[in-house]
PDB file of C-alpha atoms in Angstrom:
ATOM      1  CA  LYS A   1     -17.594 -45.305 -37.647  1.00 75.00           C
ATOM      2  CA  ASN A   2     -19.114 -46.147 -34.701  1.00 90.00           C
ATOM      3  CA  GLN A   3     -15.994 -44.688 -32.536  1.00 91.00           C
ATOM      4  CA  LEU A   4     -15.517 -41.633 -34.275  1.00 93.00           C
ATOM      5  CA  GLU A   5     -18.461 -40.268 -33.522  1.00 92.00           C
ATOM      6  CA  ILE A   6     -17.837 -41.033 -29.891  1.00 94.00           C
ATOM      7  CA  GLU A   7     -15.020 -39.147 -30.079  1.00 95.00           C
ATOM      8  CA  LYS A   8     -16.616 -36.326 -32.341  1.00 95.00           C
ATOM      9  CA  GLN A   9     -19.326 -35.801 -29.404  1.00 95.00           C
ATOM     10  CA  GLU A  10     -16.550 -36.351 -27.031  1.00 96.00           C
ATOM     11  CA  LEU A  11     -14.647 -33.389 -28.086  1.00 97.00           C
ATOM     12  CA  GLU A  12     -17.879 -31.178 -28.237  1.00 97.00           C
ATOM     13  CA  GLU A  13     -18.476 -31.502 -24.920  1.00 97.00           C
ATOM     14  CA  LYS A  14     -14.874 -30.557 -24.013  1.00 98.00           C
ATOM     15  CA  TYR A  15     -15.421 -27.523 -26.206  1.00 98.00           C
ATOM     16  CA  LYS A  16     -18.257 -26.588 -24.757  1.00 98.00           C
ATOM     17  CA  ASN A  17     -17.109 -27.424 -21.420  1.00 98.00           C
ATOM     18  CA  LEU A  18     -14.477 -24.618 -22.683  1.00 98.00           C
ATOM     19  CA  THR A  19     -16.506 -22.297 -24.105  1.00 98.00           C
ATOM     20  CA  ASN A  20     -18.484 -22.369 -20.512  1.00 98.00           C
ATOM     21  CA  ASP A  21     -15.205 -22.034 -19.040  1.00 98.00           C
ATOM     22  CA  TYR A  22     -14.167 -18.733 -20.748  1.00 98.00           C
ATOM     23  CA  ASN A  23     -17.229 -17.309 -20.634  1.00 98.00           C
ATOM     24  CA  ASN A  24     -17.134 -17.666 -16.750  1.00 98.00           C
ATOM     25  CA  LEU A  25     -13.332 -16.181 -16.512  1.00 98.00           C
ATOM     26  CA  SER A  26     -14.309 -13.594 -18.734  1.00 98.00           C
ATOM     27  CA  LYS A  27     -17.222 -12.316 -16.472  1.00 98.00           C
ATOM     28  CA  LYS A  28     -15.052 -12.869 -13.429  1.00 98.00           C
ATOM     29  CA  LEU A  29     -12.716 -10.557 -15.345  1.00 98.00           C
ATOM     30  CA  ASP A  30     -15.126  -8.265 -15.992  1.00 97.00           C
ATOM     31  CA  ASP A  31     -16.625  -8.156 -12.818  1.00 97.00           C
ATOM     32  CA  TYR A  32     -12.632  -7.729 -11.703  1.00 96.00           C
ATOM     33  CA  GLN A  33     -12.006  -4.422 -13.471  1.00 97.00           C
ATOM     34  CA  ASN A  34     -15.460  -3.333 -12.951  1.00 97.00           C
ATOM     35  CA  LYS A  35     -14.800  -3.494  -9.213  1.00 97.00           C
ATOM     36  CA  GLU A  36     -11.178  -1.642  -9.559  1.00 97.00           C
ATOM     37  CA  LYS A  37     -12.908   1.046 -11.712  1.00 97.00           C
ATOM     38  CA  ILE A  38     -15.522   1.890  -8.448  1.00 97.00           C
ATOM     39  CA  GLU A  39     -12.348   1.943  -6.009  1.00 97.00           C
ATOM     40  CA  GLN A  40     -10.244   3.863  -7.873  1.00 97.00           C
ATOM     41  CA  LYS A  41     -13.579   6.619  -8.461  1.00 97.00           C
ATOM     42  CA  LYS A  42     -13.413   6.068  -4.127  1.00 97.00           C
ATOM     43  CA  GLN A  43      -9.650   7.246  -3.898  1.00 98.00           C
ATOM     44  CA  LEU A  44      -9.887   9.776  -6.623  1.00 98.00           C
ATOM     45  CA  GLU A  45     -12.666  11.135  -4.229  1.00 97.00           C
ATOM     46  CA  PHE A  46     -11.240  10.141  -1.147  1.00 97.00           C
ATOM     47  CA  SER A  47      -8.059  12.552  -2.697  1.00 98.00           C
ATOM     48  CA  GLU A  48     -10.287  15.320  -3.534  1.00 97.00           C
ATOM     49  CA  LYS A  49     -12.083  15.564   0.128  1.00 98.00           C
ATOM     50  CA  ILE A  50      -8.924  15.467   1.769  1.00 98.00           C
ATOM     51  CA  ASP A  51      -7.767  18.627  -0.774  1.00 97.00           C
ATOM     52  CA  GLU A  52     -11.118  20.587   0.635  1.00 97.00           C
ATOM     53  CA  LEU A  53     -10.655  20.047   3.890  1.00 97.00           C
ATOM     54  CA  ASN A  54      -7.057  20.664   3.835  1.00 97.00           C
ATOM     55  CA  GLN A  55      -8.102  24.150   2.039  1.00 97.00           C
ATOM     56  CA  GLU A  56     -10.589  24.695   5.037  1.00 97.00           C
ATOM     57  CA  THR A  57      -8.313  23.967   7.393  1.00 97.00           C
ATOM     58  CA  ASP A  58      -5.995  26.645   6.224  1.00 96.00           C
ATOM     59  CA  THR A  59      -8.238  29.081   5.752  1.00 96.00           C
ATOM     60  CA  LEU A  60      -9.638  28.660   9.077  1.00 96.00           C
ATOM     61  CA  LEU A  61      -5.917  28.448  10.338  1.00 95.00           C
ATOM     62  CA  GLU A  62      -5.501  32.129   8.674  1.00 94.00           C
ATOM     63  CA  GLU A  63      -8.359  33.126  10.001  1.00 94.00           C
ATOM     64  CA  ILE A  64      -7.396  32.896  13.685  1.00 94.00           C
ATOM     65  CA  ASP A  65      -3.981  34.351  12.839  1.00 90.00           C
ATOM     66  CA  LYS A  66      -5.799  37.568  11.782  1.00 89.00           C
ATOM     67  CA  TRP A  67      -7.579  37.180  15.471  1.00 89.00           C
ATOM     68  CA  GLN A  68      -4.395  36.745  16.970  1.00 88.00           C
ATOM     69  CA  MET A  69      -2.845  39.607  15.968  1.00 73.00           C
TER      70      MET A  69
END
């Protein structure tokens, strides 16, 4: 009986460790996914800013063309 109790305690400890590992990995995955979302948002904002600057450049070039005529 004593041997069974020891084995039970060992299994409980292993289960506890595995649960902790799982929770830690889940948290890391969540952190990674959040960072990825933030990065995607930054890329979108950057792309939108580039588009905006391109439009402004086109407008300025059109103005230059008008003045050169």
